Amino acid sequence: MIDLDTPVVILCGGQGTRIREVSDRLPKGMVDIGGRPILWHIMKLFSHYGYHRFILCLGYKSWEIKQFFLDYRAHISDFRLALTENDHSPRFLKSSADENWDITFAETGLEAGTGARLRRIRQYIDTPHFMMTYGDGVSAVDIHNLVQTHLEAGRVGTVTGVHPTSKFGEMRVDGDVVEEFNEKPTQVTGWVSGGYFVFKRTFLDDYLSDDEDLFFELEPLQKLARDQQLTVNKHTDFWAAMDTYKDYQALNEIWASGKAPWKVWDDDRS
């Protein structure tokens, strides 16, 4: 079994260039869903399954992420502030900002590739395994099942495979005649990476290097697959990435409905 002290590494140094309408002044992980950064939603998912150690790989506008958590209680809680002489300290009225989280904020470079970012935090991985995901996707992935799949396979890495939805109208054609047109997005039949991983710690030394331009998704994962050391954890439930402004709108609409599939935690802090 993987210990609950196993760290969760989150790559959150991106700029979000395709979603500039809401991320021009923020790192992508700080773009909000329902008034809370998408990074918060991801951490709440792992926390629900008992994982409380996080390592944030920072880059673009890293201070925005640091500042959010440094002021976390003020961001989340109700409080009173008396601006009287010698007393400008807030009095917090709720415990809603209390989380069992241990967060390491790691500066991994402004321009570094995802592989280089991972390599640069290896000194903070002190367990036989670690988990990893990106700071721009929400999912209802069962973390316990992901971990169990990884352990049963016994390979170096496990990737969550998902069926993405098409962003375009799907057509069924016969020759030059459209026989059926589906306006709503439909599922693509193949599997793609959903971004929720588990690795043995050895992955950091055996498959990564200090090359600034190393992208985790290219040679490292390709080599892992060639070595037959990459297991797929098939996930057919909800998964979504916030890549565009349309994605941002859709995820906020889902959250506002009160039926967000990725909100698996049960508390009054939503």
PDB file of C-alpha atoms in Angstrom:
ATOM      1  CA  MET A   1       0.000   0.000   0.000  1.00  0.00           C
ATOM      2  CA  ILE A   2       1.169   3.539  -0.708  1.00  0.00           C
ATOM      3  CA  ASP A   3       1.474   5.577   2.461  1.00  0.00           C
ATOM      4  CA  LEU A   4      -0.761   8.626   2.810  1.00  0.00           C
ATOM      5  CA  ASP A   5       2.412  10.682   3.313  1.00  0.00           C
ATOM      6  CA  THR A   6       3.215  10.055  -0.355  1.00  0.00           C
ATOM      7  CA  PRO A   7       3.545  13.501  -1.967  1.00  0.00           C
ATOM      8  CA  VAL A   8       1.398  14.782  -4.796  1.00  0.00           C
ATOM      9  CA  VAL A   9       3.423  16.814  -7.298  1.00  0.00           C
ATOM     10  CA  ILE A  10       1.418  19.427  -9.204  1.00  0.00           C
ATOM     11  CA  LEU A  11       2.834  21.149 -12.268  1.00  0.00           C
ATOM     12  CA  CYS A  12       1.453  24.671 -11.994  1.00  0.00           C
ATOM     13  CA  GLY A  13       3.994  26.932 -13.660  1.00  0.00           C
ATOM     14  CA  GLY A  14       2.175  27.469 -16.943  1.00  0.00           C
ATOM     15  CA  GLN A  15       0.978  30.748 -18.430  1.00  0.00           C
ATOM     16  CA  GLY A  16      -2.345  29.644 -19.890  1.00  0.00           C
ATOM     17  CA  THR A  17      -1.734  31.356 -23.224  1.00  0.00           C
ATOM     18  CA  ARG A  18      -4.933  29.972 -24.754  1.00  0.00           C
ATOM     19  CA  ILE A  19      -7.095  31.375 -21.984  1.00  0.00           C
ATOM     20  CA  ARG A  20      -5.750  34.913 -21.785  1.00  0.00           C
ATOM     21  CA  GLU A  21      -9.207  36.358 -21.107  1.00  0.00           C
ATOM     22  CA  VAL A  22      -8.910  35.184 -17.500  1.00  0.00           C
ATOM     23  CA  SER A  23      -5.243  34.238 -17.043  1.00  0.00           C
ATOM     24  CA  ASP A  24      -3.343  37.217 -18.423  1.00  0.00           C
ATOM     25  CA  ARG A  25      -2.426  38.360 -14.913  1.00  0.00           C
ATOM     26  CA  LEU A  26      -2.396  34.945 -13.258  1.00  0.00           C
ATOM     27  CA  PRO A  27      -0.652  31.587 -13.545  1.00  0.00           C
ATOM     28  CA  LYS A  28      -3.033  29.072 -15.057  1.00  0.00           C
ATOM     29  CA  GLY A  29      -3.483  27.176 -11.803  1.00  0.00           C
ATOM     30  CA  MET A  30      -4.962  30.291 -10.209  1.00  0.00           C
ATOM     31  CA  VAL A  31      -7.786  30.675 -12.727  1.00  0.00           C
ATOM     32  CA  ASP A  32     -10.916  30.225 -10.672  1.00  0.00           C
ATOM     33  CA  ILE A  33     -13.863  27.877 -10.712  1.00  0.00           C
ATOM     34  CA  GLY A  34     -16.623  29.187  -8.498  1.00  0.00           C
ATOM     35  CA  GLY A  35     -14.335  31.736  -6.897  1.00  0.00           C
ATOM     36  CA  ARG A  36     -11.608  29.236  -5.947  1.00  0.00           C
ATOM     37  CA  PRO A  37      -8.465  28.526  -7.998  1.00  0.00           C
ATOM     38  CA  ILE A  38      -8.568  25.364 -10.079  1.00  0.00           C
ATOM     39  CA  LEU A  39      -5.451  24.336  -8.132  1.00  0.00           C
ATOM     40  CA  TRP A  40      -7.559  24.347  -4.939  1.00  0.00           C
ATOM     41  CA  HIS A  41     -10.117  22.012  -6.546  1.00  0.00           C
ATOM     42  CA  ILE A  42      -7.362  19.555  -7.506  1.00  0.00           C
ATOM     43  CA  MET A  43      -5.860  19.587  -4.017  1.00  0.00           C
ATOM     44  CA  LYS A  44      -9.287  19.040  -2.463  1.00  0.00           C
ATOM     45  CA  LEU A  45      -9.710  15.902  -4.577  1.00  0.00           C
ATOM     46  CA  PHE A  46      -6.454  14.343  -3.349  1.00  0.00           C
ATOM     47  CA  SER A  47      -7.155  15.511   0.201  1.00  0.00           C
ATOM     48  CA  HIS A  48     -10.498  13.706   0.112  1.00  0.00           C
ATOM     49  CA  TYR A  49      -8.596  10.443  -0.394  1.00  0.00           C
ATOM     50  CA  GLY A  50      -6.258  11.209   2.498  1.00  0.00           C
ATOM     51  CA  TYR A  51      -3.217  12.598   0.656  1.00  0.00           C
ATOM     52  CA  HIS A  52      -2.117  15.804   2.328  1.00  0.00           C
ATOM     53  CA  ARG A  53       1.471  16.481   1.143  1.00  0.00           C
ATOM     54  CA  PHE A  54       1.747  18.631  -1.968  1.00  0.00           C
ATOM     55  CA  ILE A  55       4.741  19.826  -3.954  1.00  0.00           C
ATOM     56  CA  LEU A  56       3.876  22.702  -6.266  1.00  0.00           C
ATOM     57  CA  CYS A  57       6.228  23.152  -9.240  1.00  0.00           C
ATOM     58  CA  LEU A  58       6.089  26.904  -9.737  1.00  0.00           C
ATOM     59  CA  GLY A  59       7.090  29.086 -12.655  1.00  0.00           C
ATOM     60  CA  TYR A  60       5.086  31.902 -14.221  1.00  0.00           C
ATOM     61  CA  LYS A  61       3.895  34.458 -11.623  1.00  0.00           C
ATOM     62  CA  SER A  62       4.703  32.046  -8.801  1.00  0.00           C
ATOM     63  CA  TRP A  63       4.096  34.720  -6.180  1.00  0.00           C
ATOM     64  CA  GLU A  64       0.375  34.693  -6.966  1.00  0.00           C
ATOM     65  CA  ILE A  65       0.191  31.053  -5.869  1.00  0.00           C
ATOM     66  CA  LYS A  66       2.371  31.627  -2.814  1.00  0.00           C
ATOM     67  CA  GLN A  67       0.337  34.667  -1.770  1.00  0.00           C
ATOM     68  CA  PHE A  68      -2.967  32.803  -2.033  1.00  0.00           C
ATOM     69  CA  PHE A  69      -1.833  30.157   0.431  1.00  0.00           C
ATOM     70  CA  LEU A  70       0.000  32.586   2.716  1.00  0.00           C
ATOM     71  CA  ASP A  71      -3.309  34.476   3.017  1.00  0.00           C
ATOM     72  CA  TYR A  72      -5.419  31.316   2.807  1.00  0.00           C
ATOM     73  CA  ARG A  73      -7.427  31.873   5.969  1.00  0.00           C
ATOM     74  CA  ALA A  74      -8.293  35.424   4.943  1.00  0.00           C
ATOM     75  CA  HIS A  75      -9.302  34.220   1.474  1.00  0.00           C
ATOM     76  CA  ILE A  76     -11.595  31.492   2.765  1.00  0.00           C
ATOM     77  CA  SER A  77     -12.943  32.503   6.185  1.00  0.00           C
ATOM     78  CA  ASP A  78     -15.242  35.118   7.634  1.00  0.00           C
ATOM     79  CA  PHE A  79     -13.357  37.485   9.937  1.00  0.00           C
ATOM     80  CA  ARG A  80     -13.620  40.747  11.845  1.00  0.00           C
ATOM     81  CA  LEU A  81     -10.959  43.434  11.682  1.00  0.00           C
ATOM     82  CA  ALA A  82     -10.769  46.196  14.271  1.00  0.00           C
ATOM     83  CA  LEU A  83      -8.507  48.985  13.039  1.00  0.00           C
ATOM     84  CA  THR A  84      -7.918  50.344  16.509  1.00  0.00           C
ATOM     85  CA  GLU A  85      -4.675  51.415  18.072  1.00  0.00           C
ATOM     86  CA  ASN A  86      -2.203  48.514  18.467  1.00  0.00           C
ATOM     87  CA  ASP A  87      -4.726  46.004  17.126  1.00  0.00           C
ATOM     88  CA  HIS A  88      -4.961  45.428  13.416  1.00  0.00           C
ATOM     89  CA  SER A  89      -5.157  41.633  13.685  1.00  0.00           C
ATOM     90  CA  PRO A  90      -8.109  39.822  12.111  1.00  0.00           C
ATOM     91  CA  ARG A  91     -10.362  37.685  14.304  1.00  0.00           C
ATOM     92  CA  PHE A  92     -11.419  34.665  12.300  1.00  0.00           C
ATOM     93  CA  LEU A  93     -14.982  33.550  12.891  1.00  0.00           C
ATOM     94  CA  LYS A  94     -14.902  30.103  11.270  1.00  0.00           C
ATOM     95  CA  SER A  95     -12.507  27.194  10.978  1.00  0.00           C
ATOM     96  CA  SER A  96     -13.380  26.674   7.321  1.00  0.00           C
ATOM     97  CA  ALA A  97      -9.829  27.480   6.206  1.00  0.00           C
ATOM     98  CA  ASP A  98      -8.268  24.665   8.228  1.00  0.00           C
ATOM     99  CA  GLU A  99      -6.852  22.004   5.917  1.00  0.00           C
ATOM    100  CA  ASN A 100      -4.542  19.116   6.736  1.00  0.00           C
ATOM    101  CA  TRP A 101      -2.166  20.211   3.984  1.00  0.00           C
ATOM    102  CA  ASP A 102       1.625  20.290   3.970  1.00  0.00           C
ATOM    103  CA  ILE A 103       2.693  22.289   0.908  1.00  0.00           C
ATOM    104  CA  THR A 104       6.162  22.685  -0.575  1.00  0.00           C
ATOM    105  CA  PHE A 105       6.483  25.637  -2.950  1.00  0.00           C
ATOM    106  CA  ALA A 106       9.302  24.877  -5.397  1.00  0.00           C
ATOM    107  CA  GLU A 107      10.618  27.433  -7.856  1.00  0.00           C
ATOM    108  CA  THR A 108      11.351  25.338 -10.948  1.00  0.00           C
ATOM    109  CA  GLY A 109      12.090  28.075 -13.487  1.00  0.00           C
ATOM    110  CA  LEU A 110      10.179  30.352 -15.799  1.00  0.00           C
ATOM    111  CA  GLU A 111      10.921  28.530 -19.044  1.00  0.00           C
ATOM    112  CA  ALA A 112      11.651  24.973 -17.923  1.00  0.00           C
ATOM    113  CA  GLY A 113       9.929  22.056 -19.617  1.00  0.00           C
ATOM    114  CA  THR A 114       7.671  19.791 -17.577  1.00  0.00           C
ATOM    115  CA  GLY A 115      10.345  17.090 -17.354  1.00  0.00           C
ATOM    116  CA  ALA A 116      12.918  19.545 -16.057  1.00  0.00           C
ATOM    117  CA  ARG A 117      10.437  20.820 -13.446  1.00  0.00           C
ATOM    118  CA  LEU A 118       9.876  17.299 -12.159  1.00  0.00           C
ATOM    119  CA  ARG A 119      13.583  16.574 -12.016  1.00  0.00           C
ATOM    120  CA  ARG A 120      14.205  19.738  -9.995  1.00  0.00           C
ATOM    121  CA  ILE A 121      11.988  18.669  -7.096  1.00  0.00           C
ATOM    122  CA  ARG A 122      13.443  15.185  -6.639  1.00  0.00           C
ATOM    123  CA  GLN A 123      15.135  16.199  -3.358  1.00  0.00           C
ATOM    124  CA  TYR A 124      11.656  16.681  -1.869  1.00  0.00           C
ATOM    125  CA  ILE A 125      10.486  13.154  -2.760  1.00  0.00           C
ATOM    126  CA  ASP A 126      11.346  11.031   0.276  1.00  0.00           C
ATOM    127  CA  THR A 127       8.975   8.124  -0.333  1.00  0.00           C
ATOM    128  CA  PRO A 128       9.187   5.090  -2.679  1.00  0.00           C
ATOM    129  CA  HIS A 129       6.360   6.450  -4.849  1.00  0.00           C
ATOM    130  CA  PHE A 130       4.870   9.826  -5.713  1.00  0.00           C
ATOM    131  CA  MET A 131       1.806  11.073  -7.538  1.00  0.00           C
ATOM    132  CA  MET A 132       1.733  13.772 -10.175  1.00  0.00           C
ATOM    133  CA  THR A 133      -0.815  15.820 -12.048  1.00  0.00           C
ATOM    134  CA  TYR A 134      -1.224  19.146 -13.823  1.00  0.00           C
ATOM    135  CA  GLY A 135      -2.692  22.296 -12.310  1.00  0.00           C
ATOM    136  CA  ASP A 136      -5.299  22.837 -15.010  1.00  0.00           C
ATOM    137  CA  GLY A 137      -7.584  19.795 -15.026  1.00  0.00           C
ATOM    138  CA  VAL A 138     -10.398  18.563 -12.788  1.00  0.00           C
ATOM    139  CA  SER A 139     -11.644  15.025 -12.618  1.00  0.00           C
ATOM    140  CA  ALA A 140     -13.728  12.574 -10.634  1.00  0.00           C
ATOM    141  CA  VAL A 141     -10.880  10.054 -10.844  1.00  0.00           C
ATOM    142  CA  ASP A 142     -10.860   7.557  -7.976  1.00  0.00           C
ATOM    143  CA  ILE A 143      -7.399   8.086  -6.451  1.00  0.00           C
ATOM    144  CA  HIS A 144      -7.613   4.877  -4.402  1.00  0.00           C
ATOM    145  CA  ASN A 145      -8.261   2.913  -7.583  1.00  0.00           C
ATOM    146  CA  LEU A 146      -5.394   4.708  -9.367  1.00  0.00           C
ATOM    147  CA  VAL A 147      -2.989   3.760  -6.570  1.00  0.00           C
ATOM    148  CA  GLN A 148      -4.239   0.158  -6.472  1.00  0.00           C
ATOM    149  CA  THR A 149      -3.842  -0.202 -10.231  1.00  0.00           C
ATOM    150  CA  HIS A 150      -0.281   1.071  -9.961  1.00  0.00           C
ATOM    151  CA  LEU A 151       0.658  -1.293  -7.142  1.00  0.00           C
ATOM    152  CA  GLU A 152      -0.919  -4.378  -8.719  1.00  0.00           C
ATOM    153  CA  ALA A 153       0.872  -3.787 -12.019  1.00  0.00           C
ATOM    154  CA  GLY A 154       4.235  -3.256 -10.332  1.00  0.00           C
ATOM    155  CA  ARG A 155       5.586  -1.072 -13.129  1.00  0.00           C
ATOM    156  CA  VAL A 156       7.500   2.196 -12.839  1.00  0.00           C
ATOM    157  CA  GLY A 157       4.606   4.432 -13.844  1.00  0.00           C
ATOM    158  CA  THR A 158       0.838   4.543 -14.171  1.00  0.00           C
ATOM    159  CA  VAL A 159      -1.103   7.046 -16.255  1.00  0.00           C
ATOM    160  CA  THR A 160      -4.823   7.700 -16.090  1.00  0.00           C
ATOM    161  CA  GLY A 161      -6.374   7.197 -19.507  1.00  0.00           C
ATOM    162  CA  VAL A 162      -9.536   9.091 -20.415  1.00  0.00           C
ATOM    163  CA  HIS A 163     -11.857   9.390 -23.379  1.00  0.00           C
ATOM    164  CA  PRO A 164     -11.843  13.096 -24.323  1.00  0.00           C
ATOM    165  CA  THR A 165     -14.901  14.788 -25.753  1.00  0.00           C
ATOM    166  CA  SER A 166     -14.787  16.296 -29.195  1.00  0.00           C
ATOM    167  CA  LYS A 167     -15.057  20.098 -29.302  1.00  0.00           C
ATOM    168  CA  PHE A 168     -16.615  19.931 -32.753  1.00  0.00           C
ATOM    169  CA  GLY A 169     -19.846  18.693 -34.255  1.00  0.00           C
ATOM    170  CA  GLU A 170     -19.446  15.025 -35.165  1.00  0.00           C
ATOM    171  CA  MET A 171     -20.653  13.852 -38.585  1.00  0.00           C
ATOM    172  CA  ARG A 172     -21.298  10.377 -39.964  1.00  0.00           C
ATOM    173  CA  VAL A 173     -20.900  10.488 -43.729  1.00  0.00           C
ATOM    174  CA  ASP A 174     -21.466   8.182 -46.666  1.00  0.00           C
ATOM    175  CA  GLY A 175     -19.531   9.405 -49.670  1.00  0.00           C
ATOM    176  CA  ASP A 176     -20.294  13.103 -49.914  1.00  0.00           C
ATOM    177  CA  VAL A 177     -23.569  12.856 -47.993  1.00  0.00           C
ATOM    178  CA  VAL A 178     -23.845  13.652 -44.291  1.00  0.00           C
ATOM    179  CA  GLU A 179     -26.103  10.970 -42.828  1.00  0.00           C
ATOM    180  CA  GLU A 180     -25.956  12.115 -39.219  1.00  0.00           C
ATOM    181  CA  PHE A 181     -24.804  15.268 -37.456  1.00  0.00           C
ATOM    182  CA  ASN A 182     -24.368  15.448 -33.681  1.00  0.00           C
ATOM    183  CA  GLU A 183     -24.128  19.017 -32.451  1.00  0.00           C
ATOM    184  CA  LYS A 184     -23.236  18.139 -28.867  1.00  0.00           C
ATOM    185  CA  PRO A 185     -19.711  16.939 -28.089  1.00  0.00           C
ATOM    186  CA  THR A 186     -19.316  13.184 -28.222  1.00  0.00           C
ATOM    187  CA  GLN A 187     -16.647  10.921 -26.814  1.00  0.00           C
ATOM    188  CA  VAL A 188     -13.626  10.023 -28.863  1.00  0.00           C
ATOM    189  CA  THR A 189     -13.065   6.260 -28.908  1.00  0.00           C
ATOM    190  CA  GLY A 190      -9.312   6.287 -28.164  1.00  0.00           C
ATOM    191  CA  TRP A 191      -7.545   6.843 -24.863  1.00  0.00           C
ATOM    192  CA  VAL A 192      -5.536   9.951 -24.030  1.00  0.00           C
ATOM    193  CA  SER A 193      -3.567  10.931 -20.947  1.00  0.00           C
ATOM    194  CA  GLY A 194      -5.806  12.410 -18.273  1.00  0.00           C
ATOM    195  CA  GLY A 195      -2.820  13.724 -16.338  1.00  0.00           C
ATOM    196  CA  TYR A 196      -3.202  11.789 -13.088  1.00  0.00           C
ATOM    197  CA  PHE A 197      -0.036   9.708 -12.580  1.00  0.00           C
ATOM    198  CA  VAL A 198       1.699   7.524 -10.021  1.00  0.00           C
ATOM    199  CA  PHE A 199       5.436   6.796 -10.296  1.00  0.00           C
ATOM    200  CA  LYS A 200       8.110   4.955  -8.456  1.00  0.00           C
ATOM    201  CA  ARG A 201      10.691   7.437  -7.237  1.00  0.00           C
ATOM    202  CA  THR A 202      13.283   5.792  -9.491  1.00  0.00           C
ATOM    203  CA  PHE A 203      11.555   7.417 -12.459  1.00  0.00           C
ATOM    204  CA  LEU A 204      13.096  10.768 -11.519  1.00  0.00           C
ATOM    205  CA  ASP A 205      16.656   9.492 -11.930  1.00  0.00           C
ATOM    206  CA  ASP A 206      16.238   6.817 -14.599  1.00  0.00           C
ATOM    207  CA  TYR A 207      14.045   8.695 -17.086  1.00  0.00           C
ATOM    208  CA  LEU A 208      14.581  12.415 -16.438  1.00  0.00           C
ATOM    209  CA  SER A 209      17.572  14.728 -16.862  1.00  0.00           C
ATOM    210  CA  ASP A 210      18.511  18.327 -16.042  1.00  0.00           C
ATOM    211  CA  ASP A 211      17.909  19.461 -19.629  1.00  0.00           C
ATOM    212  CA  GLU A 212      15.988  22.767 -19.457  1.00  0.00           C
ATOM    213  CA  ASP A 213      14.007  21.808 -22.570  1.00  0.00           C
ATOM    214  CA  LEU A 214      13.010  18.327 -21.376  1.00  0.00           C
ATOM    215  CA  PHE A 215       9.292  17.734 -21.656  1.00  0.00           C
ATOM    216  CA  PHE A 216       7.984  14.928 -19.513  1.00  0.00           C
ATOM    217  CA  GLU A 217       5.317  14.027 -22.088  1.00  0.00           C
ATOM    218  CA  LEU A 218       7.845  13.332 -24.869  1.00  0.00           C
ATOM    219  CA  GLU A 219      10.978  11.203 -24.457  1.00  0.00           C
ATOM    220  CA  PRO A 220      10.515  10.226 -20.775  1.00  0.00           C
ATOM    221  CA  LEU A 221       7.010   8.804 -21.220  1.00  0.00           C
ATOM    222  CA  GLN A 222       7.828   7.423 -24.658  1.00  0.00           C
ATOM    223  CA  LYS A 223      10.819   5.561 -23.255  1.00  0.00           C
ATOM    224  CA  LEU A 224       8.760   4.336 -20.307  1.00  0.00           C
ATOM    225  CA  ALA A 225       6.233   2.923 -22.771  1.00  0.00           C
ATOM    226  CA  ARG A 226       8.962   1.314 -24.918  1.00  0.00           C
ATOM    227  CA  ASP A 227      10.320  -0.322 -21.776  1.00  0.00           C
ATOM    228  CA  GLN A 228       6.800  -1.637 -21.057  1.00  0.00           C
ATOM    229  CA  GLN A 229       6.913   0.110 -17.705  1.00  0.00           C
ATOM    230  CA  LEU A 230       3.784   2.269 -18.091  1.00  0.00           C
ATOM    231  CA  THR A 231       0.397   1.034 -16.888  1.00  0.00           C
ATOM    232  CA  VAL A 232      -2.912   2.641 -17.862  1.00  0.00           C
ATOM    233  CA  ASN A 233      -5.591   3.308 -15.277  1.00  0.00           C
ATOM    234  CA  LYS A 234      -8.783   3.558 -17.343  1.00  0.00           C
ATOM    235  CA  HIS A 235     -11.117   6.280 -16.171  1.00  0.00           C
ATOM    236  CA  THR A 236     -14.514   6.643 -17.865  1.00  0.00           C
ATOM    237  CA  ASP A 237     -16.107   9.100 -15.447  1.00  0.00           C
ATOM    238  CA  PHE A 238     -15.866  12.901 -15.572  1.00  0.00           C
ATOM    239  CA  TRP A 239     -12.649  14.563 -16.674  1.00  0.00           C
ATOM    240  CA  ALA A 240     -12.035  18.042 -18.083  1.00  0.00           C
ATOM    241  CA  ALA A 241      -9.087  20.323 -18.799  1.00  0.00           C
ATOM    242  CA  MET A 242      -9.296  24.111 -18.722  1.00  0.00           C
ATOM    243  CA  ASP A 243      -7.563  24.928 -21.995  1.00  0.00           C
ATOM    244  CA  THR A 244      -9.775  27.663 -23.437  1.00  0.00           C
ATOM    245  CA  TYR A 245     -12.147  30.388 -22.323  1.00  0.00           C
ATOM    246  CA  LYS A 246     -15.023  28.140 -23.384  1.00  0.00           C
ATOM    247  CA  ASP A 247     -13.720  25.454 -20.999  1.00  0.00           C
ATOM    248  CA  TYR A 248     -13.515  28.083 -18.251  1.00  0.00           C
ATOM    249  CA  GLN A 249     -17.144  29.068 -18.804  1.00  0.00           C
ATOM    250  CA  ALA A 250     -18.343  25.463 -18.955  1.00  0.00           C
ATOM    251  CA  LEU A 251     -16.582  24.434 -15.721  1.00  0.00           C
ATOM    252  CA  ASN A 252     -17.926  27.464 -13.876  1.00  0.00           C
ATOM    253  CA  GLU A 253     -21.432  26.678 -15.087  1.00  0.00           C
ATOM    254  CA  ILE A 254     -21.108  23.092 -13.840  1.00  0.00           C
ATOM    255  CA  TRP A 255     -19.904  24.309 -10.444  1.00  0.00           C
ATOM    256  CA  ALA A 256     -22.718  26.855 -10.204  1.00  0.00           C
ATOM    257  CA  SER A 257     -25.258  24.089 -10.815  1.00  0.00           C
ATOM    258  CA  GLY A 258     -24.241  22.490  -7.526  1.00  0.00           C
ATOM    259  CA  LYS A 259     -23.585  19.179  -9.280  1.00  0.00           C
ATOM    260  CA  ALA A 260     -19.877  19.331 -10.091  1.00  0.00           C
ATOM    261  CA  PRO A 261     -18.817  15.678 -10.576  1.00  0.00           C
ATOM    262  CA  TRP A 262     -15.299  16.342  -9.291  1.00  0.00           C
ATOM    263  CA  LYS A 263     -16.549  17.679  -5.937  1.00  0.00           C
ATOM    264  CA  VAL A 264     -16.263  14.378  -4.089  1.00  0.00           C
ATOM    265  CA  TRP A 265     -15.460  15.998  -0.734  1.00  0.00           C
ATOM    266  CA  ASP A 266     -18.303  16.599   1.685  1.00  0.00           C
ATOM    267  CA  ASP A 267     -18.095  19.758   3.725  1.00  0.00           C
ATOM    268  CA  ASP A 268     -19.554  23.248   4.017  1.00  0.00           C
ATOM    269  CA  ARG A 269     -16.589  25.102   2.547  1.00  0.00           C
ATOM    270  CA  SER A 270     -17.692  25.101  -1.099  1.00  0.00           C
TER     271      SER A 270
END
